Amino acid sequence: MSKTFKPTESELDILSILWEKQRATVRDVHEIIQLTKEVGYTTTLKLMQIMHEKGLVSRDESSKTHIYIPCFEKEKAQEQYVGKMIKTLFSGSTSQLVMQALGHHHANQEDLLAIKQLIATLEKRK
Amino acid sequence: MSKTFKPTESELDILSILWEKQRATVRDVHEIIQLTKEVGYTTTLKLMQIMHEKGLVSRDESSKTHIYIPCFEKEKAQEQYVGKMIKTLFSGSTSQLVMQALGHHHANQEDLLAIKQLIATLEKRK
DNA sequence: GATTGCTTACGAATATAATCGTAATACAAT
DNA sequence: ATTGTATTACGATTATATTCGTAAGCAATC
C-alpha cells in the first residue's frame, strides 16, 4: 500500500539536504541550494510548500519560522532509485552497477573491506 | 566539451531500449514500451522525433521506415547517473551504494567473484 | 486506380515543474 | 508606536514534458 513516491529533481535535492540535517528551515535549505544553483529564496520556499502539500515533508509550525522534516526514510528512496537504475541502465545486472560504481568512484580500504565481508555473507547464505 | 546530457524520464526509457537493441524502428520501441505503459503510437513517435532534434539519437532515413540509433554510449549515462545518485542519495559514499545494491538485489556466484576480483585489483593499486 | 494499412510530420492541447514578484504577517529593535 | 527585517502565503508567469489527433505519403493488394 506504500504509495509510489516520486519527487522531482529539485525536490530530491531538497530531500537530500533534509535527510542530512534531519530538520531544517527554508533558509537553511536555501543557503545550501544556493551554493550550486542560482535561484531565489521564494523559489525554494515554494518548492518546500508544495512538498508539504504532497506529504513529502511535514513541518513544525509552532514558531513563525517553520521547521521542515522529511516524511520518509532515505532508505526507501535509495531502494527505489537503485532498482530503477539497475533496470534501465544496467540491463538488470546488479553486479554491473556495482562494478561501475567501484571502478569510477573512490572507495577506501575500510569500505572495500566492508564490501568483501558482505559478499562473504552472501556467499555463505547461498 | 561534452554537453551535459539530460534525457527526461521517457527519453531514458527509450534510450534503454535502443542500447539493448542497438538499432530499432519506432514500432519496435513502441511495442516494448506498451508492455508497461498505456500510450499511443504517435506519442512514442513524437518522443523519438524530439530526441532526434536534440541529438540524442540519429536515424537512418534511407527507407520509409526510419531506423533509430542512440548517439552516445550507455556508459556515459551510467557514469552520470551513478555519480548523481551517490551524491544525493548516499551522502557521497560509494560503498554505501554498493552495499545497498548487493543487499537488496540478486547477484549470482559468478557476479560476486567478478566483484571480488575487481576489489583485489583496486587494493593492489593502492 | 481505389482501398487498406502503416508510416512520418506537425500542430495543438494538456499536464507538470520551476520561477519569482508582491503582499500580508510576525517580531524585534529603536 | 514606528520602523526595519525576515518570514510565509499566494497568484501568475514561464518553461518543459507528455500526449494525441489529423493529414499526407507510400506501397501492397484488391
PDB file of C-alpha atoms in Angstrom, chain A:
ATOM      1  CA  MET A   1       0.000   0.000   0.000  1.00  0.00           C
ATOM      2  CA  SER A   2       3.009   2.253   0.113  1.00  0.00           C
ATOM      3  CA  LYS A   3       2.335   4.985  -2.402  1.00  0.00           C
ATOM      4  CA  THR A   4       4.754   5.351  -5.229  1.00  0.00           C
ATOM      5  CA  PHE A   5       6.818   8.222  -4.152  1.00  0.00           C
ATOM      6  CA  LYS A   6       8.322  10.217  -6.945  1.00  0.00           C
ATOM      7  CA  PRO A   7       9.941  13.510  -6.082  1.00  0.00           C
ATOM      8  CA  THR A   8      11.090  15.735  -8.902  1.00  0.00           C
ATOM      9  CA  GLU A   9      14.736  16.592  -9.417  1.00  0.00           C
ATOM     10  CA  SER A  10      14.524  19.736  -7.305  1.00  0.00           C
ATOM     11  CA  GLU A  11      12.535  18.026  -4.624  1.00  0.00           C
ATOM     12  CA  LEU A  12      15.112  15.310  -4.377  1.00  0.00           C
ATOM     13  CA  ASP A  13      17.835  17.881  -3.915  1.00  0.00           C
ATOM     14  CA  ILE A  14      15.890  19.367  -1.035  1.00  0.00           C
ATOM     15  CA  LEU A  15      15.156  15.990   0.484  1.00  0.00           C
ATOM     16  CA  SER A  16      18.788  15.081   0.387  1.00  0.00           C
ATOM     17  CA  ILE A  17      19.543  18.162   2.472  1.00  0.00           C
ATOM     18  CA  LEU A  18      16.776  17.329   4.905  1.00  0.00           C
ATOM     19  CA  TRP A  19      17.991  13.776   5.319  1.00  0.00           C
ATOM     20  CA  GLU A  20      21.416  15.133   6.073  1.00  0.00           C
ATOM     21  CA  LYS A  21      20.276  17.673   8.646  1.00  0.00           C
ATOM     22  CA  GLN A  22      17.190  15.831   9.912  1.00  0.00           C
ATOM     23  CA  ARG A  23      15.300  19.089  10.303  1.00  0.00           C
ATOM     24  CA  ALA A  24      15.805  22.469   8.708  1.00  0.00           C
ATOM     25  CA  THR A  25      14.205  25.795   7.898  1.00  0.00           C
ATOM     26  CA  VAL A  26      13.658  27.090   4.403  1.00  0.00           C
ATOM     27  CA  ARG A  27      16.614  29.394   4.892  1.00  0.00           C
ATOM     28  CA  ASP A  28      18.880  26.545   5.969  1.00  0.00           C
ATOM     29  CA  VAL A  29      17.956  24.613   2.877  1.00  0.00           C
ATOM     30  CA  HIS A  30      18.125  27.609   0.604  1.00  0.00           C
ATOM     31  CA  GLU A  31      21.611  28.528   1.706  1.00  0.00           C
ATOM     32  CA  ILE A  32      22.880  25.118   0.716  1.00  0.00           C
ATOM     33  CA  ILE A  33      20.997  25.029  -2.557  1.00  0.00           C
ATOM     34  CA  GLN A  34      22.380  28.405  -3.456  1.00  0.00           C
ATOM     35  CA  LEU A  35      25.920  27.084  -3.359  1.00  0.00           C
ATOM     36  CA  THR A  36      25.319  25.142  -6.527  1.00  0.00           C
ATOM     37  CA  LYS A  37      22.407  26.907  -8.148  1.00  0.00           C
ATOM     38  CA  GLU A  38      21.341  30.475  -8.798  1.00  0.00           C
ATOM     39  CA  VAL A  39      17.826  30.661  -7.504  1.00  0.00           C
ATOM     40  CA  GLY A  40      15.609  32.982  -5.452  1.00  0.00           C
ATOM     41  CA  TYR A  41      14.595  32.396  -1.864  1.00  0.00           C
ATOM     42  CA  THR A  42      10.895  32.300  -2.639  1.00  0.00           C
ATOM     43  CA  THR A  43      11.514  29.602  -5.190  1.00  0.00           C
ATOM     44  CA  THR A  44      12.946  27.330  -2.556  1.00  0.00           C
ATOM     45  CA  LEU A  45      10.140  28.312  -0.218  1.00  0.00           C
ATOM     46  CA  LYS A  46       7.502  27.485  -2.788  1.00  0.00           C
ATOM     47  CA  LEU A  47       9.063  24.142  -3.558  1.00  0.00           C
ATOM     48  CA  MET A  48       9.068  23.201   0.090  1.00  0.00           C
ATOM     49  CA  GLN A  49       5.469  24.321   0.479  1.00  0.00           C
ATOM     50  CA  ILE A  50       4.491  22.108  -2.419  1.00  0.00           C
ATOM     51  CA  MET A  51       6.407  19.217  -0.911  1.00  0.00           C
ATOM     52  CA  HIS A  52       4.419  19.791   2.237  1.00  0.00           C
ATOM     53  CA  GLU A  53       1.135  19.680   0.340  1.00  0.00           C
ATOM     54  CA  LYS A  54       2.207  16.471  -1.317  1.00  0.00           C
ATOM     55  CA  GLY A  55       3.119  14.958   2.008  1.00  0.00           C
ATOM     56  CA  LEU A  56       6.791  14.542   1.215  1.00  0.00           C
ATOM     57  CA  VAL A  57       7.710  16.577   4.269  1.00  0.00           C
ATOM     58  CA  SER A  58       5.977  17.600   7.453  1.00  0.00           C
ATOM     59  CA  ARG A  59       6.641  20.797   9.324  1.00  0.00           C
ATOM     60  CA  ASP A  60       6.612  22.248  12.772  1.00  0.00           C
ATOM     61  CA  GLU A  61       4.646  25.492  12.592  1.00  0.00           C
ATOM     62  CA  SER A  62       4.759  26.321  16.279  1.00  0.00           C
ATOM     63  CA  SER A  63       7.076  29.248  15.738  1.00  0.00           C
ATOM     64  CA  LYS A  64       6.875  31.721  12.944  1.00  0.00           C
ATOM     65  CA  THR A  65       9.821  30.204  11.147  1.00  0.00           C
ATOM     66  CA  HIS A  66       8.681  26.742  10.171  1.00  0.00           C
ATOM     67  CA  ILE A  67      10.875  23.733  10.582  1.00  0.00           C
ATOM     68  CA  TYR A  68      10.738  21.044   7.938  1.00  0.00           C
ATOM     69  CA  ILE A  69      11.193  17.334   8.465  1.00  0.00           C
ATOM     70  CA  PRO A  70      11.329  14.640   5.790  1.00  0.00           C
ATOM     71  CA  CYS A  71       8.351  12.307   5.894  1.00  0.00           C
ATOM     72  CA  PHE A  72      10.041   9.092   4.908  1.00  0.00           C
ATOM     73  CA  GLU A  73      13.356   7.395   5.077  1.00  0.00           C
ATOM     74  CA  LYS A  74      16.234   7.940   2.775  1.00  0.00           C
ATOM     75  CA  GLU A  75      16.441   4.151   2.512  1.00  0.00           C
ATOM     76  CA  LYS A  76      13.132   3.989   0.740  1.00  0.00           C
ATOM     77  CA  ALA A  77      14.340   6.398  -1.907  1.00  0.00           C
ATOM     78  CA  GLN A  78      17.622   4.527  -2.234  1.00  0.00           C
ATOM     79  CA  GLU A  79      15.834   1.272  -2.863  1.00  0.00           C
ATOM     80  CA  GLN A  80      13.563   2.770  -5.442  1.00  0.00           C
ATOM     81  CA  TYR A  81      16.230   4.598  -7.402  1.00  0.00           C
ATOM     82  CA  VAL A  82      18.772   1.814  -7.294  1.00  0.00           C
ATOM     83  CA  GLY A  83      16.159  -0.604  -8.570  1.00  0.00           C
ATOM     84  CA  LYS A  84      15.105   1.645 -11.412  1.00  0.00           C
ATOM     85  CA  MET A  85      18.689   2.285 -12.333  1.00  0.00           C
ATOM     86  CA  ILE A  86      19.698  -1.353 -12.426  1.00  0.00           C
ATOM     87  CA  LYS A  87      16.757  -1.967 -14.686  1.00  0.00           C
ATOM     88  CA  THR A  88      17.115   0.860 -17.198  1.00  0.00           C
ATOM     89  CA  LEU A  89      20.845   1.497 -17.179  1.00  0.00           C
ATOM     90  CA  PHE A  90      22.403  -1.845 -16.332  1.00  0.00           C
ATOM     91  CA  SER A  91      20.130  -4.311 -18.140  1.00  0.00           C
ATOM     92  CA  GLY A  92      19.053  -5.729 -14.821  1.00  0.00           C
ATOM     93  CA  SER A  93      22.542  -6.654 -13.704  1.00  0.00           C
ATOM     94  CA  THR A  94      23.344  -5.687 -10.135  1.00  0.00           C
ATOM     95  CA  SER A  95      26.982  -6.604 -10.491  1.00  0.00           C
ATOM     96  CA  GLN A  96      27.405  -4.288 -13.461  1.00  0.00           C
ATOM     97  CA  LEU A  97      26.197  -1.400 -11.357  1.00  0.00           C
ATOM     98  CA  VAL A  98      28.475  -2.374  -8.507  1.00  0.00           C
ATOM     99  CA  MET A  99      31.463  -2.608 -10.769  1.00  0.00           C
ATOM    100  CA  GLN A 100      30.711   0.672 -12.465  1.00  0.00           C
ATOM    101  CA  ALA A 101      30.499   2.367  -9.070  1.00  0.00           C
ATOM    102  CA  LEU A 102      33.666   0.808  -7.716  1.00  0.00           C
ATOM    103  CA  GLY A 103      35.542   1.432 -10.924  1.00  0.00           C
ATOM    104  CA  HIS A 104      34.743   5.113 -11.241  1.00  0.00           C
ATOM    105  CA  HIS A 105      34.319   6.356  -7.709  1.00  0.00           C
ATOM    106  CA  HIS A 106      36.719   6.223  -4.858  1.00  0.00           C
ATOM    107  CA  ALA A 107      36.305   3.741  -2.036  1.00  0.00           C
ATOM    108  CA  ASN A 108      38.926   3.453   0.685  1.00  0.00           C
ATOM    109  CA  GLN A 109      40.375   0.289   2.228  1.00  0.00           C
ATOM    110  CA  GLU A 110      37.854   0.245   5.016  1.00  0.00           C
ATOM    111  CA  ASP A 111      34.962   0.490   2.559  1.00  0.00           C
ATOM    112  CA  LEU A 112      36.371  -2.311   0.456  1.00  0.00           C
ATOM    113  CA  LEU A 113      36.758  -4.499   3.493  1.00  0.00           C
ATOM    114  CA  ALA A 114      33.135  -3.975   4.459  1.00  0.00           C
ATOM    115  CA  ILE A 115      32.038  -4.895   0.974  1.00  0.00           C
ATOM    116  CA  LYS A 116      34.156  -8.034   0.997  1.00  0.00           C
ATOM    117  CA  GLN A 117      32.574  -9.063   4.242  1.00  0.00           C
ATOM    118  CA  LEU A 118      29.097  -8.542   2.873  1.00  0.00           C
ATOM    119  CA  ILE A 119      29.966 -10.650  -0.138  1.00  0.00           C
ATOM    120  CA  ALA A 120      31.268 -13.405   2.123  1.00  0.00           C
ATOM    121  CA  THR A 121      27.966 -13.394   3.972  1.00  0.00           C
ATOM    122  CA  LEU A 122      26.013 -13.549   0.751  1.00  0.00           C
ATOM    123  CA  GLU A 123      28.089 -16.469  -0.485  1.00  0.00           C
ATOM    124  CA  LYS A 124      27.548 -18.452   2.693  1.00  0.00           C
ATOM    125  CA  ARG A 125      23.850 -17.803   2.614  1.00  0.00           C
ATOM    126  CA  LYS A 126      23.654 -19.435  -0.758  1.00  0.00           C
TER     127      LYS A 126
END
